[in-house]
Short mmCIF file of N, CA and C in Angstrom, two decimals:
data_model
loop_
_atom_site.label_atom_id
_atom_site.label_comp_id
_atom_site.label_asym_id
_atom_site.label_seq_id
_atom_site.Cartn_x
_atom_site.Cartn_y
_atom_site.Cartn_z
N GLU D 1 2.60 14.65 25.16
CA GLU D 1 3.49 13.74 24.36
C GLU D 1 2.65 12.83 23.59
N LEU D 2 1.53 12.37 23.96
CA LEU D 2 0.67 11.42 23.27
C LEU D 2 0.10 12.30 22.00
N ASN D 3 -0.07 13.52 22.11
CA ASN D 3 -0.69 14.10 20.96
C ASN D 3 0.52 14.36 19.95
N ASN D 4 1.72 14.50 20.34
CA ASN D 4 2.73 14.62 19.44
C ASN D 4 3.08 13.26 18.77
N GLN D 5 2.81 12.17 19.41
CA GLN D 5 3.06 10.91 18.80
C GLN D 5 1.99 10.50 17.66
N LYS D 6 0.78 11.00 17.99
CA LYS D 6 -0.44 10.82 17.19
C LYS D 6 -0.17 11.67 15.83
N GLU D 7 0.38 12.94 16.18
CA GLU D 7 0.55 13.72 14.87
C GLU D 7 1.69 13.21 14.01
N SER D 8 2.68 12.69 14.74
CA SER D 8 3.91 11.97 13.99
C SER D 8 3.27 10.75 13.24
N TYR D 9 2.53 10.06 13.72
CA TYR D 9 1.98 8.89 13.02
C TYR D 9 1.04 9.26 12.00
N GLU D 10 0.26 10.40 12.22
CA GLU D 10 -0.78 10.60 10.98
C GLU D 10 0.01 11.32 9.91
N SER D 11 1.24 12.02 10.24
CA SER D 11 2.03 12.53 9.22
C SER D 11 2.83 11.25 8.56
N GLN D 12 3.26 10.33 9.07
CA GLN D 12 3.78 9.27 8.54
C GLN D 12 2.80 8.43 7.62
N ILE D 13 1.66 8.32 8.09
CA ILE D 13 0.67 7.83 7.07
C ILE D 13 0.32 8.54 5.91
N LYS D 14 0.05 9.93 6.14
CA LYS D 14 -0.13 10.89 4.80
C LYS D 14 1.19 10.58 3.96
N GLU D 15 2.34 10.64 4.49
CA GLU D 15 3.40 10.63 3.57
C GLU D 15 3.45 9.22 2.83
N TYR D 16 3.15 8.23 3.52
CA TYR D 16 3.05 6.75 2.74
C TYR D 16 1.81 6.74 1.86
N GLN D 17 0.69 7.30 2.18
CA GLN D 17 -0.32 7.30 1.20
C GLN D 17 0.10 8.02 -0.08
N ASN D 18 0.90 9.08 0.08
CA ASN D 18 1.56 9.92 -1.13
C ASN D 18 2.35 9.11 -1.95
N ILE D 19 3.00 8.46 -1.25
CA ILE D 19 4.15 7.26 -1.93
C ILE D 19 3.28 6.39 -2.82
N ILE D 20 2.21 5.77 -2.16
CA ILE D 20 1.46 4.90 -2.81
C ILE D 20 0.67 5.42 -4.00
N LYS D 21 0.19 6.67 -4.02
CA LYS D 21 -0.53 7.41 -5.06
C LYS D 21 0.81 7.59 -6.22
N SER D 22 1.74 8.19 -5.98
CA SER D 22 2.77 8.48 -6.86
C SER D 22 3.10 6.96 -7.55
N LEU D 23 3.36 6.01 -6.83
CA LEU D 23 3.79 4.66 -7.29
C LEU D 23 2.75 4.07 -8.24
N SER D 24 1.30 4.34 -7.96
CA SER D 24 0.37 3.76 -8.85
C SER D 24 0.21 4.57 -10.20
N LYS D 25 0.51 5.80 -10.08
CA LYS D 25 0.38 6.77 -11.30
C LYS D 25 1.69 6.42 -12.09
N LYS D 26 2.82 6.03 -11.65
CA LYS D 26 4.06 5.81 -12.34
C LYS D 26 3.66 4.46 -13.08
N ILE D 27 3.25 3.42 -12.31
CA ILE D 27 2.89 2.12 -13.01
C ILE D 27 1.95 2.30 -14.12
N VAL D 28 1.03 3.05 -14.02
CA VAL D 28 0.00 3.26 -15.04
C VAL D 28 0.71 3.90 -16.18
N GLU D 29 1.48 5.02 -16.15
CA GLU D 29 2.25 5.68 -17.08
C GLU D 29 3.21 4.80 -17.71
N LEU D 30 3.89 3.94 -17.03
CA LEU D 30 4.82 2.91 -17.57
C LEU D 30 4.00 1.95 -18.42
N LYS D 31 3.07 1.48 -18.04
CA LYS D 31 2.35 0.14 -18.75
C LYS D 31 1.09 0.37 -19.13
N GLY D 32 0.63 1.60 -19.20
CA GLY D 32 -0.85 1.81 -19.72
C GLY D 32 -1.90 0.91 -19.15
N GLU D 33 -2.43 0.25 -20.05
CA GLU D 33 -3.56 -0.56 -19.48
C GLU D 33 -3.14 -1.84 -18.79
N GLN D 34 -1.92 -2.44 -19.10
CA GLN D 34 -1.44 -3.60 -18.42
C GLN D 34 -0.61 -3.25 -17.26
N ILE D 35 -1.29 -3.13 -16.14
CA ILE D 35 -0.67 -2.73 -14.88
C ILE D 35 0.10 -3.99 -14.18
N PRO D 36 1.49 -3.80 -13.89
CA PRO D 36 2.16 -4.84 -13.30
C PRO D 36 1.57 -5.06 -11.76
N LYS D 37 1.79 -6.45 -11.32
CA LYS D 37 1.31 -6.74 -10.10
C LYS D 37 2.25 -6.23 -9.03
N VAL D 38 1.98 -5.50 -7.99
CA VAL D 38 2.79 -4.92 -7.28
C VAL D 38 2.29 -5.27 -5.59
N ILE D 39 3.39 -5.84 -4.92
CA ILE D 39 3.37 -6.16 -3.59
C ILE D 39 3.93 -5.06 -2.69
N LEU D 40 3.23 -4.63 -1.73
CA LEU D 40 3.69 -3.56 -0.88
C LEU D 40 3.99 -4.21 0.53
N VAL D 41 5.20 -4.07 0.93
CA VAL D 41 5.36 -4.51 2.27
C VAL D 41 5.80 -3.36 3.31
N SER D 42 5.19 -3.26 4.40
CA SER D 42 5.20 -2.32 5.37
C SER D 42 5.40 -2.66 6.82
N ALA D 43 5.96 -1.88 7.56
CA ALA D 43 6.03 -2.13 9.01
C ALA D 43 4.67 -1.41 9.67
N TYR D 44 3.84 -0.66 8.96
CA TYR D 44 2.89 0.00 9.61
C TYR D 44 1.59 -1.10 9.46
N LYS D 45 0.92 -1.12 10.62
CA LYS D 45 -0.34 -1.97 10.53
C LYS D 45 -1.53 -0.84 10.79
N HIS D 46 -2.03 -0.63 9.50
CA HIS D 46 -3.16 0.50 9.57
C HIS D 46 -4.11 0.09 8.59
N GLU D 47 -5.34 -0.13 8.91
CA GLU D 47 -6.46 -0.73 7.82
C GLU D 47 -6.53 0.39 6.74
N GLN D 48 -6.72 1.61 7.09
CA GLN D 48 -6.94 2.79 6.17
C GLN D 48 -5.88 2.83 5.20
N LEU D 49 -4.64 2.60 5.64
CA LEU D 49 -3.40 2.59 4.75
C LEU D 49 -3.45 1.32 3.86
N GLN D 50 -3.89 0.15 4.24
CA GLN D 50 -3.90 -1.03 3.49
C GLN D 50 -5.22 -0.67 2.48
N GLU D 51 -6.08 -0.09 2.82
CA GLU D 51 -7.16 0.00 1.74
C GLU D 51 -6.81 1.11 0.78
N LYS D 52 -6.33 2.02 1.18
CA LYS D 52 -5.64 3.17 0.06
C LYS D 52 -4.68 2.58 -0.95
N ALA D 53 -3.89 1.55 -0.38
CA ALA D 53 -2.85 0.87 -0.97
C ALA D 53 -3.63 0.01 -1.98
N ILE D 54 -4.49 -0.72 -1.64
CA ILE D 54 -5.30 -1.57 -2.64
C ILE D 54 -5.87 -0.91 -3.57
N ASP D 55 -6.70 0.35 -3.15
CA ASP D 55 -7.51 1.17 -4.06
C ASP D 55 -6.58 1.79 -5.01
N SER D 56 -5.19 1.84 -4.67
CA SER D 56 -4.28 2.65 -5.61
C SER D 56 -3.81 1.62 -6.74
N GLY D 57 -4.20 0.38 -6.65
CA GLY D 57 -3.59 -0.77 -7.49
C GLY D 57 -2.63 -1.52 -6.97
N ILE D 58 -2.13 -1.50 -5.74
CA ILE D 58 -1.27 -2.47 -5.17
C ILE D 58 -2.01 -3.91 -4.98
N LYS D 59 -1.58 -4.82 -5.33
CA LYS D 59 -2.17 -6.06 -5.49
C LYS D 59 -2.21 -6.79 -4.26
N LEU D 60 -1.36 -6.59 -3.38
CA LEU D 60 -0.94 -7.17 -2.15
C LEU D 60 -0.56 -6.35 -1.12
N PHE D 61 -0.77 -6.29 0.09
CA PHE D 61 -0.28 -5.61 1.16
C PHE D 61 0.17 -6.34 2.22
N LEU D 62 1.32 -6.53 2.48
CA LEU D 62 1.99 -7.42 3.52
C LEU D 62 2.65 -6.68 4.86
N GLU D 63 2.29 -7.10 6.00
CA GLU D 63 2.95 -6.23 7.14
C GLU D 63 4.04 -7.21 7.48
N LYS D 64 5.22 -6.26 7.94
CA LYS D 64 6.60 -7.12 8.53
C LYS D 64 6.15 -7.42 9.95
N PRO D 65 6.63 -8.54 10.63
CA PRO D 65 7.65 -9.23 9.75
C PRO D 65 7.12 -10.22 8.62
N ILE D 66 7.86 -10.45 7.68
CA ILE D 66 7.26 -11.20 6.50
C ILE D 66 7.48 -12.80 6.89
N ASN D 67 6.56 -13.69 6.68
CA ASN D 67 6.77 -15.12 6.65
C ASN D 67 7.10 -15.55 5.31
N PHE D 68 8.28 -15.98 5.06
CA PHE D 68 8.82 -16.42 3.80
C PHE D 68 7.82 -17.33 2.86
N ILE D 69 7.37 -18.29 3.64
CA ILE D 69 6.45 -19.17 2.89
C ILE D 69 5.15 -18.55 2.42
N ARG D 70 4.63 -17.60 3.28
CA ARG D 70 3.63 -16.70 2.86
C ARG D 70 3.70 -15.95 1.66
N LEU D 71 4.87 -15.17 1.80
CA LEU D 71 5.20 -14.59 0.60
C LEU D 71 5.39 -15.20 -0.72
N VAL D 72 6.03 -16.42 -0.71
CA VAL D 72 6.05 -17.26 -1.83
C VAL D 72 4.69 -17.70 -2.44
N THR D 73 3.89 -18.09 -1.44
CA THR D 73 2.49 -18.44 -1.75
C THR D 73 1.65 -17.28 -2.38
N GLU D 74 1.78 -16.29 -1.91
CA GLU D 74 1.07 -14.97 -2.38
C GLU D 74 1.60 -14.75 -3.81
N ILE D 75 2.85 -14.82 -3.93
CA ILE D 75 3.45 -14.51 -5.32
C ILE D 75 2.97 -15.39 -6.24
N HIS D 76 2.90 -16.75 -5.98
CA HIS D 76 2.36 -17.82 -6.84
C HIS D 76 0.95 -17.54 -7.20
N LYS D 77 0.23 -17.22 -6.21
CA LYS D 77 -1.23 -16.70 -6.37
C LYS D 77 -1.35 -15.65 -7.58
N LEU D 78 -0.55 -14.56 -7.22
CA LEU D 78 -0.67 -13.39 -8.10
C LEU D 78 -0.17 -13.70 -9.62
N LEU D 79 0.86 -14.62 -9.68
CA LEU D 79 1.33 -14.86 -10.95
C LEU D 79 0.12 -15.80 -11.73
N LYS D 80 -0.78 -16.45 -11.11
CA LYS D 80 -1.70 -17.26 -11.86
C LYS D 80 -2.74 -16.57 -12.17
N LYS D 81 -3.11 -15.23 -11.58
CA LYS D 81 -4.20 -14.51 -12.19
C LYS D 81 -3.93 -13.95 -13.44
#
């Protein structure tokens, strides 16, 4: 059963990575050189996934549950850049 859980988790991570890649490609297509700032919110806590998201052009990766104050603070930081 542990092996099945691991395979399920790895499958979910791969699916999530594909979504991130598709999103980042679409952003580049729509905006060309001026890529919008994207915040990704996820229930998955996984360093590799976080790194892939950032490498794909996601500006901020937040894990659930979201702290509203932190979210607003991070949005303000991104808007200032």
